[in-house]
mmCIF file of C-alpha atoms and ligand atoms in Angstrom:
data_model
loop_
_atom_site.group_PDB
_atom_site.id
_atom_site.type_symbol
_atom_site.label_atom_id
_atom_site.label_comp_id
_atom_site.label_asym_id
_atom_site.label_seq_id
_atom_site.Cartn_x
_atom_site.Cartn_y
_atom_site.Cartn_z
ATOM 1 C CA UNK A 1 103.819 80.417 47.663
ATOM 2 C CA UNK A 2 102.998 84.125 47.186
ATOM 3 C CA UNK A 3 103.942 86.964 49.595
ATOM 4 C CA UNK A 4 100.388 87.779 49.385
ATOM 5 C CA UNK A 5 98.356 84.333 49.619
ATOM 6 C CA UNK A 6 95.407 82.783 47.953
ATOM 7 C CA UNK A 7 93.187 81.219 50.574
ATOM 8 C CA UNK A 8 90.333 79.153 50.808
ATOM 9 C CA UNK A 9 88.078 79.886 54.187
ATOM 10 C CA UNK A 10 84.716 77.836 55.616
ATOM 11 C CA UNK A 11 82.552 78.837 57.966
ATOM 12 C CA UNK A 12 80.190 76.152 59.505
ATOM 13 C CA UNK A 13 79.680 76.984 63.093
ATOM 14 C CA UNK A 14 76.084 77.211 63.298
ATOM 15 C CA UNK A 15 73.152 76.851 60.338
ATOM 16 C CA UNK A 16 75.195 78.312 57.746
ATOM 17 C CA UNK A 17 77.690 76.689 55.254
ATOM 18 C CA UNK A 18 79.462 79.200 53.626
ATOM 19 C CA UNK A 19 83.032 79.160 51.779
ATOM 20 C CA UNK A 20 85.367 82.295 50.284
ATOM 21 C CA UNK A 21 88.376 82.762 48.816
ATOM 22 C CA UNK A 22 90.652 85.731 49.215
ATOM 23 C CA UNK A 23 93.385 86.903 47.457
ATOM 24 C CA UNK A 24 95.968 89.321 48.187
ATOM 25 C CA UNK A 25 93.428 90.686 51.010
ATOM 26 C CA UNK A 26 90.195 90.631 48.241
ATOM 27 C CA UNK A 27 87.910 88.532 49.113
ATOM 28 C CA UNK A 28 86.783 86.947 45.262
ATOM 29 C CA UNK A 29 84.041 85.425 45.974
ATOM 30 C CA UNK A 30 81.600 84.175 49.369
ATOM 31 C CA UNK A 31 79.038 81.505 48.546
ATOM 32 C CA UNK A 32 76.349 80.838 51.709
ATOM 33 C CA UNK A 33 73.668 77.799 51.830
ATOM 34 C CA UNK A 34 71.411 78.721 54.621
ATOM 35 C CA UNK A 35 69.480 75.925 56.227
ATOM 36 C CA UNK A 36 65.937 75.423 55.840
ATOM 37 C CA UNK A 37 65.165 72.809 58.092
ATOM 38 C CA UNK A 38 65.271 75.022 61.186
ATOM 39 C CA UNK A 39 62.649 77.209 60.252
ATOM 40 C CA UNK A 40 59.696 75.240 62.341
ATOM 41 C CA UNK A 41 61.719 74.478 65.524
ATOM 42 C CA UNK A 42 62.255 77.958 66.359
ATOM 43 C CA UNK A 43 65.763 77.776 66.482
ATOM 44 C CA UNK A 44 68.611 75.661 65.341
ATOM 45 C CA UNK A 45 68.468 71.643 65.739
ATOM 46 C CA UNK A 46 72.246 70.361 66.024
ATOM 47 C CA UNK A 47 71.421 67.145 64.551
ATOM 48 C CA UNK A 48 70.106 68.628 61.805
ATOM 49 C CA UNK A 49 72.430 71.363 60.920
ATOM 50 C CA UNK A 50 75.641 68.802 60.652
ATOM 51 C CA UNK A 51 73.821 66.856 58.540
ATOM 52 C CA UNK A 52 73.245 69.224 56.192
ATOM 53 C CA UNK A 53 76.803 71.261 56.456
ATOM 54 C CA UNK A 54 77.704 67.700 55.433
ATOM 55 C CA UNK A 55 75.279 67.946 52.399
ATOM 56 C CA UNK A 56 76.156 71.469 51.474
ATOM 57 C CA UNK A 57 79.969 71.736 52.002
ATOM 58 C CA UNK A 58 81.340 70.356 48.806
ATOM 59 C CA UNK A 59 79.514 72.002 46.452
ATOM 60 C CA UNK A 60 79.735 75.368 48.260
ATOM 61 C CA UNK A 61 83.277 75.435 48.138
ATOM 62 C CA UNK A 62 82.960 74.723 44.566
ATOM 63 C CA UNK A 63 81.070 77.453 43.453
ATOM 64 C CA UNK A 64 83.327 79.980 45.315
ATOM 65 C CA UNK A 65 86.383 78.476 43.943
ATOM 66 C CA UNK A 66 85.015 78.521 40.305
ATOM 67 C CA UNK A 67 83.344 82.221 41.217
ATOM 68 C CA UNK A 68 86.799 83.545 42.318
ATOM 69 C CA UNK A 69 88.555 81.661 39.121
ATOM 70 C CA UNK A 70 90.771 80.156 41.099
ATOM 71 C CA UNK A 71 91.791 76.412 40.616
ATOM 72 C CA UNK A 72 92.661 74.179 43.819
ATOM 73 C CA UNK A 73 95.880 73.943 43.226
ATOM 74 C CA UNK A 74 96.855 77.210 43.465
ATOM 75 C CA UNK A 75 95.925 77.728 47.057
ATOM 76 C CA UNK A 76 98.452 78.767 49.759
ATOM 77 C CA UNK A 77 96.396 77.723 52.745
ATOM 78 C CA UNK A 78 93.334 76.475 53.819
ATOM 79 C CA UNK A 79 90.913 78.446 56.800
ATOM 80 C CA UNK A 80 88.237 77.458 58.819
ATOM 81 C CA UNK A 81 85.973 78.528 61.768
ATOM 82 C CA UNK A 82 87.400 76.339 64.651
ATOM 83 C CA UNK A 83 84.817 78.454 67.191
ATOM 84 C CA UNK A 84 83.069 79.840 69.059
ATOM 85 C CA UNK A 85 79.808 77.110 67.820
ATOM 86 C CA UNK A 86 78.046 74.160 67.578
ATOM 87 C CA UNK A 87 80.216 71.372 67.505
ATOM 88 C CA UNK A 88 79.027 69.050 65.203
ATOM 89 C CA UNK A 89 78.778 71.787 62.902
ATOM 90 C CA UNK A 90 82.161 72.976 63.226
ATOM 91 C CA UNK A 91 83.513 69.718 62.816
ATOM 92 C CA UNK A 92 82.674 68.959 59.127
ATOM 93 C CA UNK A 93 84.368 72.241 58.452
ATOM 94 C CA UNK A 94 87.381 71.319 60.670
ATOM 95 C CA UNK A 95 87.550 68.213 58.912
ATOM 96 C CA UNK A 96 87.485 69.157 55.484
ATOM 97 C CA UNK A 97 89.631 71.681 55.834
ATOM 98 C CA UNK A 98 91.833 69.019 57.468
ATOM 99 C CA UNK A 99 91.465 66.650 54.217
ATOM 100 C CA UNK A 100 92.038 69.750 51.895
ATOM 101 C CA UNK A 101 95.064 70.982 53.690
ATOM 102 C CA UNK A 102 96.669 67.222 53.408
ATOM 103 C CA UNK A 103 95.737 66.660 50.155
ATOM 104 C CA UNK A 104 96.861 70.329 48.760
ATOM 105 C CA UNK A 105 99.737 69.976 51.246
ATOM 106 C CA UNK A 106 99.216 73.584 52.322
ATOM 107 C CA UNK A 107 99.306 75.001 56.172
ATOM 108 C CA UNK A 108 95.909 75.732 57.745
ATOM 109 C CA UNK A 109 94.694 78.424 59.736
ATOM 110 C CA UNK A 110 91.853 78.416 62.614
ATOM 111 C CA UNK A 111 89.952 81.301 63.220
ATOM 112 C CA UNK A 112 87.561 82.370 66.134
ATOM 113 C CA UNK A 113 84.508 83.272 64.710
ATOM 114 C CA UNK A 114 83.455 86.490 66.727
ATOM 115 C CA UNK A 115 86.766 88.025 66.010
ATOM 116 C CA UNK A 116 85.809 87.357 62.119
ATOM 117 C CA UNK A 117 82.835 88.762 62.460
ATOM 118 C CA UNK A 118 84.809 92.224 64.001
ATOM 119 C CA UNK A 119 87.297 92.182 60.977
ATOM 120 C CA UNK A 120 84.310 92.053 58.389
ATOM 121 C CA UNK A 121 85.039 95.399 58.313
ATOM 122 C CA UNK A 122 88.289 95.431 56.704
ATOM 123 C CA UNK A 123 86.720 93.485 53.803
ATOM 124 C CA UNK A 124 85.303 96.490 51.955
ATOM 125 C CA UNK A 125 86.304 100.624 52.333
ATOM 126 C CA UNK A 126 85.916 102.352 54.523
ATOM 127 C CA UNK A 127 87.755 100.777 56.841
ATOM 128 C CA UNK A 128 88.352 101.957 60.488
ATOM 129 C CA UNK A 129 91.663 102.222 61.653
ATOM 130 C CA UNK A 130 93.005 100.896 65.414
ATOM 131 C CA UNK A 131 91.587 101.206 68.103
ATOM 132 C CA UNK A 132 87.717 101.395 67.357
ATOM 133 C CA UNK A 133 84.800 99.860 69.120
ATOM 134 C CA UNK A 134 82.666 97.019 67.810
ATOM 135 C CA UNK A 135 79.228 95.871 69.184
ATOM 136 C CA UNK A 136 78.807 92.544 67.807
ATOM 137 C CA UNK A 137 75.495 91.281 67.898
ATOM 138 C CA UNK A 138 74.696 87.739 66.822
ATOM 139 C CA UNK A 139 72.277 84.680 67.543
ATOM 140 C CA UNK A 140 74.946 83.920 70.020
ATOM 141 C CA UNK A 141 76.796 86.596 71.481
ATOM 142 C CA UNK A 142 76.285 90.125 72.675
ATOM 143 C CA UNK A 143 79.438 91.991 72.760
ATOM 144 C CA UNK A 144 81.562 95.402 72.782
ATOM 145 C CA UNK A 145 84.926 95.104 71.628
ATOM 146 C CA UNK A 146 87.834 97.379 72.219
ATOM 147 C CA UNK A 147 89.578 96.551 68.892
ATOM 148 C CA UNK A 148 93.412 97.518 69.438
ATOM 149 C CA UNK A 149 94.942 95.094 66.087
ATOM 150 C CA UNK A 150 93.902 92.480 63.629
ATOM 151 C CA UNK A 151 94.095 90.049 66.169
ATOM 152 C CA UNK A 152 94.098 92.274 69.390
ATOM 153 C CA UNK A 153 91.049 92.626 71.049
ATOM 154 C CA UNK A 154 89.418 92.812 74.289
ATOM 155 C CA UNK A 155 85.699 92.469 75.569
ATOM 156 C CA UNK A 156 84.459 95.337 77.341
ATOM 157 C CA UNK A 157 80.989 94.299 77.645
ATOM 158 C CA UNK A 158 78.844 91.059 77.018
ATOM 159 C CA UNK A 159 75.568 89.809 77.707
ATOM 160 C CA UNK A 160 75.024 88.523 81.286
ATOM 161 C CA UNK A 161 72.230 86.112 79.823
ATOM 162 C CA UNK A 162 70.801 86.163 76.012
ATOM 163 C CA UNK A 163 72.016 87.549 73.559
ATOM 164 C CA UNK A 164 70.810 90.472 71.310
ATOM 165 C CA UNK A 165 69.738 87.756 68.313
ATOM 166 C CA UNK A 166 68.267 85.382 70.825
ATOM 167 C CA UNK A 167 66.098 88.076 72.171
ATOM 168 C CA UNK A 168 64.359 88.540 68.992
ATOM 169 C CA UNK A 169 64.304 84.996 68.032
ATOM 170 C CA UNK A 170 62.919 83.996 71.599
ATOM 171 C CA UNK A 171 60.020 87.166 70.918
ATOM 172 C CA UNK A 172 59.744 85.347 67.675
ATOM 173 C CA UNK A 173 59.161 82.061 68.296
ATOM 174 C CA UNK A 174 56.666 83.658 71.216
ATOM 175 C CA UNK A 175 54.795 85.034 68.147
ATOM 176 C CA UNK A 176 54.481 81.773 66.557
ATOM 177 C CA UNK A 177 57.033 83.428 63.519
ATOM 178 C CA UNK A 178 59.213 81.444 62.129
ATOM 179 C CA UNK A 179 62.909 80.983 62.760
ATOM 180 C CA UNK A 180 65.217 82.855 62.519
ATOM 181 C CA UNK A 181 62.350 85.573 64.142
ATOM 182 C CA UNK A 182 65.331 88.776 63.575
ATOM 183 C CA UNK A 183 64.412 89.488 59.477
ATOM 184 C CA UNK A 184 61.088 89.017 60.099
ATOM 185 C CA UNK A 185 60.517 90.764 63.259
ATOM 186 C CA UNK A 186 62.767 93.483 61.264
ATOM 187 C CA UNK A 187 60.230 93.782 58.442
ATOM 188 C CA UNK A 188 56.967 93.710 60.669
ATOM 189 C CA UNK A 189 58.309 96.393 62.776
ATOM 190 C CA UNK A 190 58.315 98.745 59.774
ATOM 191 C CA UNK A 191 54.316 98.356 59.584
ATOM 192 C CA UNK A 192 53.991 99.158 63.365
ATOM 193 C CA UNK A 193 53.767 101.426 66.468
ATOM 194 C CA UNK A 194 57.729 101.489 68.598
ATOM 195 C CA UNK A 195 55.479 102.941 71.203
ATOM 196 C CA UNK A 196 52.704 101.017 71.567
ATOM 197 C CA UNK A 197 54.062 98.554 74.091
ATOM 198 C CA UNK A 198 56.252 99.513 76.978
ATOM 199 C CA UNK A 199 59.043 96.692 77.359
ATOM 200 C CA UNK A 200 61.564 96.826 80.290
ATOM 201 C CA UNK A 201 65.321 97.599 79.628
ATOM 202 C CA UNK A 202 66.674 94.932 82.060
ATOM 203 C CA UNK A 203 69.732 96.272 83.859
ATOM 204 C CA UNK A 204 73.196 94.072 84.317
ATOM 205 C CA UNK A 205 75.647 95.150 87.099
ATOM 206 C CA UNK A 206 78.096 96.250 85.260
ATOM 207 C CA UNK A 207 77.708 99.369 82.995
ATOM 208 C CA UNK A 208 78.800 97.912 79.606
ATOM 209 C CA UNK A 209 77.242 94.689 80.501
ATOM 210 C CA UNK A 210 73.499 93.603 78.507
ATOM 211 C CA UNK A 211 70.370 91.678 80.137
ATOM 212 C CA UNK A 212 67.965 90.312 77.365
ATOM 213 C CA UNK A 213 65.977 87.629 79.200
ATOM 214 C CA UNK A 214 63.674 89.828 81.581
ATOM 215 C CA UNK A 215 62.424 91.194 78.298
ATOM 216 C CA UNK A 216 62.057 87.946 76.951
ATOM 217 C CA UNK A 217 59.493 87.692 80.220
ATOM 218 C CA UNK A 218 57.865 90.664 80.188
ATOM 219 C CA UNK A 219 56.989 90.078 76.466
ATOM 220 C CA UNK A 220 55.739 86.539 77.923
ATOM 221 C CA UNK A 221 53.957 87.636 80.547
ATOM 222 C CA UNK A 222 51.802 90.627 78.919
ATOM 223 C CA UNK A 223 51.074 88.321 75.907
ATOM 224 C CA UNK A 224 50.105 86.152 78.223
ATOM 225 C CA UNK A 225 47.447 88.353 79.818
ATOM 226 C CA UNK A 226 46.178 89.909 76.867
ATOM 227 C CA UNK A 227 45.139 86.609 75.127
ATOM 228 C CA UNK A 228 43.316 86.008 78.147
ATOM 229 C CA UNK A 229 41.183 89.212 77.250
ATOM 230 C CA UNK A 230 41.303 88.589 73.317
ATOM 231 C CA UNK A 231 42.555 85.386 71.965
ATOM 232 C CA UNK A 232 43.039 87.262 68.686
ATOM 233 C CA UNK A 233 45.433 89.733 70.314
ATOM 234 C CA UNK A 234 48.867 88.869 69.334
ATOM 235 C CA UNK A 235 47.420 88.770 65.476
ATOM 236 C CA UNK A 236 45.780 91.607 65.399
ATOM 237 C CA UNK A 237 48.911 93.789 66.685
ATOM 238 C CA UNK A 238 51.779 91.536 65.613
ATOM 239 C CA UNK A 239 53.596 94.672 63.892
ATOM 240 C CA UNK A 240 53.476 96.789 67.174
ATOM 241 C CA UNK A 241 54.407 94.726 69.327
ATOM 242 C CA UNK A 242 57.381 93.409 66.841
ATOM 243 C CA UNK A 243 57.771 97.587 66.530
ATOM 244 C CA UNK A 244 57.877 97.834 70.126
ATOM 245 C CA UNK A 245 60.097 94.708 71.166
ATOM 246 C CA UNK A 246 62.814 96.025 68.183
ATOM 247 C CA UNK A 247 62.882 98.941 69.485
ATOM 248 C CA UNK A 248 63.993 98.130 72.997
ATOM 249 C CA UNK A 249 66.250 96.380 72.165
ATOM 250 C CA UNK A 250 68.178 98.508 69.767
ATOM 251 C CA UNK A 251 67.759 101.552 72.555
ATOM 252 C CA UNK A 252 69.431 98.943 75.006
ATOM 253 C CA UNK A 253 72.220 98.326 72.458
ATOM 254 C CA UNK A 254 72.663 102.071 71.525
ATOM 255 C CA UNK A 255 73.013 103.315 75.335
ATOM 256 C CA UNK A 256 75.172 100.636 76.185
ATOM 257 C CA UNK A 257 77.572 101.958 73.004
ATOM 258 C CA UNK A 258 77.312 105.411 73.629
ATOM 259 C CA UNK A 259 78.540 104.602 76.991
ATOM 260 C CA UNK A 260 80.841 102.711 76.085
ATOM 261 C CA UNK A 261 82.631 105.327 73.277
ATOM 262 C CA UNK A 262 82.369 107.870 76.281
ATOM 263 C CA UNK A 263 84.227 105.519 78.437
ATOM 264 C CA UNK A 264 87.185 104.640 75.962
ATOM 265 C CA UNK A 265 86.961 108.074 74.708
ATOM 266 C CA UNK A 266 86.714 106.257 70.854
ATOM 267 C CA UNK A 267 84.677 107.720 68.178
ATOM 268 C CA UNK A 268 85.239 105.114 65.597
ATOM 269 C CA UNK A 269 82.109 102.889 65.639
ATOM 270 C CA UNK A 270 81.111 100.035 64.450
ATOM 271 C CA UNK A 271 78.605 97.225 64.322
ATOM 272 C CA UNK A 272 79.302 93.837 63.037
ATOM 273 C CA UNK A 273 77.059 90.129 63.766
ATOM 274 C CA UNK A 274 73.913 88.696 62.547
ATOM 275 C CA UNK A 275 71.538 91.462 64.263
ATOM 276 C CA UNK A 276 73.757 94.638 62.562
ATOM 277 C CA UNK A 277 71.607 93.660 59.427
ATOM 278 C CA UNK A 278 68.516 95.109 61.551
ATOM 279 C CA UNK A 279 67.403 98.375 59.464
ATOM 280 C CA UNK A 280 66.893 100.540 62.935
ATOM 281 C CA UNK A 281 69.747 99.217 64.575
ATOM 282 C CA UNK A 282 71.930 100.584 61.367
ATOM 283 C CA UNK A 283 69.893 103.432 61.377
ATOM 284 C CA UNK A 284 70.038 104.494 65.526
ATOM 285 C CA UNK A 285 73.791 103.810 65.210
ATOM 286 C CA UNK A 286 73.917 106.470 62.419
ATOM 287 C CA UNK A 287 72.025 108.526 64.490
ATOM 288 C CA UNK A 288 74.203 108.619 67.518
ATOM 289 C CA UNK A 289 76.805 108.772 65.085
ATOM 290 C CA UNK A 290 75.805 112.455 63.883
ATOM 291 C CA UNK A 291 75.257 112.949 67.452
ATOM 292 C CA UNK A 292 78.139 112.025 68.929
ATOM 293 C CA UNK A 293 80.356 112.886 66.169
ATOM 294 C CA UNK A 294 81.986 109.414 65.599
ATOM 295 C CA UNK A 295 82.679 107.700 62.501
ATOM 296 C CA UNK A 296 80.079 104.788 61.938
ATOM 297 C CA UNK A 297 81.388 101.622 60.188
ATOM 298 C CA UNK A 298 78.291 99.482 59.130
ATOM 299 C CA UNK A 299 79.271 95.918 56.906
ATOM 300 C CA UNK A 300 77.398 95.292 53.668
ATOM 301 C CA UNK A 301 74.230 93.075 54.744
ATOM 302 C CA UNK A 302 76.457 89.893 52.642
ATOM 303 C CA UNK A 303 78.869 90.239 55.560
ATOM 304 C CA UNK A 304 76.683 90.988 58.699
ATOM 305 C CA UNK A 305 75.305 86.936 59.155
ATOM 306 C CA UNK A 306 77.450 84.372 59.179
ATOM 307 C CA UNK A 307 79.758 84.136 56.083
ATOM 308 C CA UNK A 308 83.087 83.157 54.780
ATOM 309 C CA UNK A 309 84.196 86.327 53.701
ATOM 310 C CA UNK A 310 84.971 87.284 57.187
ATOM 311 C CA UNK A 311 86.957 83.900 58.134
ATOM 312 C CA UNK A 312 88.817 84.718 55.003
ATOM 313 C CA UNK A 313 89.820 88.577 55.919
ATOM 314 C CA UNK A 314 90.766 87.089 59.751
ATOM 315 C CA UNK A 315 92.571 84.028 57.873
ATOM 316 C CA UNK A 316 94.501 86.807 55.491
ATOM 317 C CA UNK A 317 96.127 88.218 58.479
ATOM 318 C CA UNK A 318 96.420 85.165 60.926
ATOM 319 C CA UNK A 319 98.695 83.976 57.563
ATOM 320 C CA UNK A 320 101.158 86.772 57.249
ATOM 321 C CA UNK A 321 101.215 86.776 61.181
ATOM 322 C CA UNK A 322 102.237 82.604 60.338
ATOM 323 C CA UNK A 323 99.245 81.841 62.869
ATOM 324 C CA UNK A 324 99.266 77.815 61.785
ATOM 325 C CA UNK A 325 97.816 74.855 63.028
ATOM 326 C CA UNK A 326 98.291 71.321 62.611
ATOM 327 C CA UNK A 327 96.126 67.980 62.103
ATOM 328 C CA UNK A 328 95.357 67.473 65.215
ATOM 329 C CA UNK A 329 93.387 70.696 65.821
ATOM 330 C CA UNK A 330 89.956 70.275 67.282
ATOM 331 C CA UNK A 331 86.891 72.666 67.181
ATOM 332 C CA UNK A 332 86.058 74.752 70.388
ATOM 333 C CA UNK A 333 82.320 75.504 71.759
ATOM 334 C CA UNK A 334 83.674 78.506 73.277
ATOM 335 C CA UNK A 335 86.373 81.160 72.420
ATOM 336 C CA UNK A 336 86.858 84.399 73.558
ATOM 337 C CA UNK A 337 88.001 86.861 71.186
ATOM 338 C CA UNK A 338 90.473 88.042 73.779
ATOM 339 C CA UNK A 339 92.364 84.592 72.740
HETATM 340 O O1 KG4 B 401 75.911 86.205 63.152
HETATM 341 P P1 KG4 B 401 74.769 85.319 62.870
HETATM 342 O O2 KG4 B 401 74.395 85.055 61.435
HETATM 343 O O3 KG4 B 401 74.972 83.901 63.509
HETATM 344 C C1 KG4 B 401 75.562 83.725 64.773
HETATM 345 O O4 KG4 B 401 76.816 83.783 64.841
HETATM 346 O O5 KG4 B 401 74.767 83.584 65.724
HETATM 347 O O6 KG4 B 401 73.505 85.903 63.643
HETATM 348 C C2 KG4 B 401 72.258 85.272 63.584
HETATM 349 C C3 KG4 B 401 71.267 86.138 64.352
HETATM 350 C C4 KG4 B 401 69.901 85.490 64.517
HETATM 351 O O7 KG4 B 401 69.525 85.610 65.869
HETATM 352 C C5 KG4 B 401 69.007 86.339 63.610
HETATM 353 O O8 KG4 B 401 67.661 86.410 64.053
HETATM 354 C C6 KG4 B 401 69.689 87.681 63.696
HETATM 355 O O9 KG4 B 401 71.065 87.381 63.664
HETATM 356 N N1 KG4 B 401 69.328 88.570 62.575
HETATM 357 C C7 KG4 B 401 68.612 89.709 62.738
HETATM 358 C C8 KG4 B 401 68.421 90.253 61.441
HETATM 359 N N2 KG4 B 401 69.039 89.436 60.535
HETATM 360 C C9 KG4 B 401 69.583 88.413 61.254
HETATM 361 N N3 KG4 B 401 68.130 90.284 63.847
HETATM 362 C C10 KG4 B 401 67.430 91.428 63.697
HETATM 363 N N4 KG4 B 401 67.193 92.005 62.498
HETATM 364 C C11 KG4 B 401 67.662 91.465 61.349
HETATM 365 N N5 KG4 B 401 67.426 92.052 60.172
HETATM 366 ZN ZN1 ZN B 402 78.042 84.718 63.671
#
């Protein structure tokens, strides 16, 4: 085995199967099949997405192995996403990474998803240096991090309700857009009026905490009553209200930062998640980031959804650290990234 090791890492915990391999911290290659089926439910079927992890797993892992150059057998260890997720999902990466691991006769390492999704950062320069804060915005979570290590971190803020990427695939799906409603919401709102529509910011109790779901509502409700007036409404002004919904949200997520960099007293920033691929969310944290005077950390758009890449870099150092697990590990729903 090397000091530095070769790893394999899969990520299946949602509607992405996705493999990497990283070597000596490099991540060689990261090889994603996104899921199709989903697109006309509005939001991810289970059922569904094992089925095709199942389909999409072996030749995924394939392709990054042969795009890194790197032959089976020189492996050191095998990683996987054991959670946060969608259980049947995780488990056909749990258990091929379990069947792997045997066969190879290498140790395996678990990783928690939303603390991958933090370290994507250390994947490419620049990379931020301890402690920095991370607002990591996915289909699932809502979060600020206080990142202290690798594998040191502590929530300082979450949603109370939906999260950040449910909020615009809820408005989506609203809109009769496809799923996942983020990209395309994301590209509509560049064709349309932020201020056209006046959205509340829903308020939590607790100052870094995030409401989505009154929004959700109020979108709802004033769709609602505009139809009512002209059934052709939500056609004819699908980009400003897309415009306006966006930018609510990223004004919610940007005040809750700033506050929370003012708090810790932090000005290394960064964004990580599904939703940190949203072109004015990059751009508003820039923004504050000139304002402010932090440094901004943004990942490359490969690394923002779900990926391998990231399970690799969080496997990388969970292996030096000798973070193991055996067989009989099982895949978790939930997970905090505080351990
Ligand atoms: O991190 P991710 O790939 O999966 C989870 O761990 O949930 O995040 C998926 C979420 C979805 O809600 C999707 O709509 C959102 O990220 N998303 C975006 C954009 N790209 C993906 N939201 C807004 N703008 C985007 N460009
Ligand atoms: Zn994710």
């Amino acid at each position: 085995m090397s000091t530095y090791p070769t790893l394999l890492a899969i990520e299946s915990s949602c509607d992405d199967t996705s493999a990497a391999v990283i070597v000596n911290g490099e991540v060689k290659s990261n090889v994603t099949a996104n899921q199709e089926a989903h697109r006309i439910y509005g939001g991810v079927v289970p059922e569904l997405a094992s089925r095709a992890h199942q389909q999409h797993i072996v030749p995924v892992v394939d392709t990054a192995l042969k795009k890194a150059g790197v032959d089976r057998k020189d492996l050191d260890g095998i990683a996987f996403t054991r959670g946060p997720g969608l259980i049947g999902s995780l488990l056909v990466g749990v258990s091929f990474a379990k069947g792997m691991a045997l066969t190879l006769d290498v140790p395996m390492v678990a990783v928690n998803h939303m603390q991958a999704h933090v370290l994507a950062h250390f994947i490419d320069p620049p990379r931020p240096t301890f402690p920095f804060l991370c607002l990591t915005v996915s289909g699932g979570h809502t979060q600020i991090v206080l990142v202290k290590d690798y594998m040191d971190m502590e929530v300082v803020g979450e949603t109370i309700d939906d999260a950040a990427g449910e909020a615009f695939d809820k408005t989506a799906k609203m809109l009769q857009l496809p799923y996942p409603g983020g990209p395309i919401i994301d590209k509509l709102a560049k064709l349309g009026n932020p201020k056209a529509f006046k959205f509340p910011e829903p308020k939590a109790h607790r100052p870094l905490d995030f409401s989505f779901s009154g929004l959700k509502t109020s979108v709802l409700y004033q769709l609602r009553k505009k139809k009512l007036e002209d059934p052709n409404f939500v056609t004819d002004n699908i980009n400003d209200i897309c415009a306006s919904v966006q930018a609510t949200i990223v004004r919610i997520l940007i005040k809750k930062l700033t506050k929370a960099a003012e708090m810790y007293n932090i000005n290394q920033v960064s964004i990580a998640g599904g939703v940190s691929a949203n072109s004015e969310l990059r751009q508003k944290v820039n923004e504050a980031g000139a304002k402010h005077n932090w440094q901004v950390y943004i990942p490359q758009f490969q690394y923002c959804t779900d990926n391998a890449g990231m399970i690799a870099m969080a496997a990388h150092h969970q292996f030096l650290a000798g973070d193991f697990v055996d067989q009989k590990v099982t895949p978790l729903a939930r997970w905090s990234v505080s351990g």
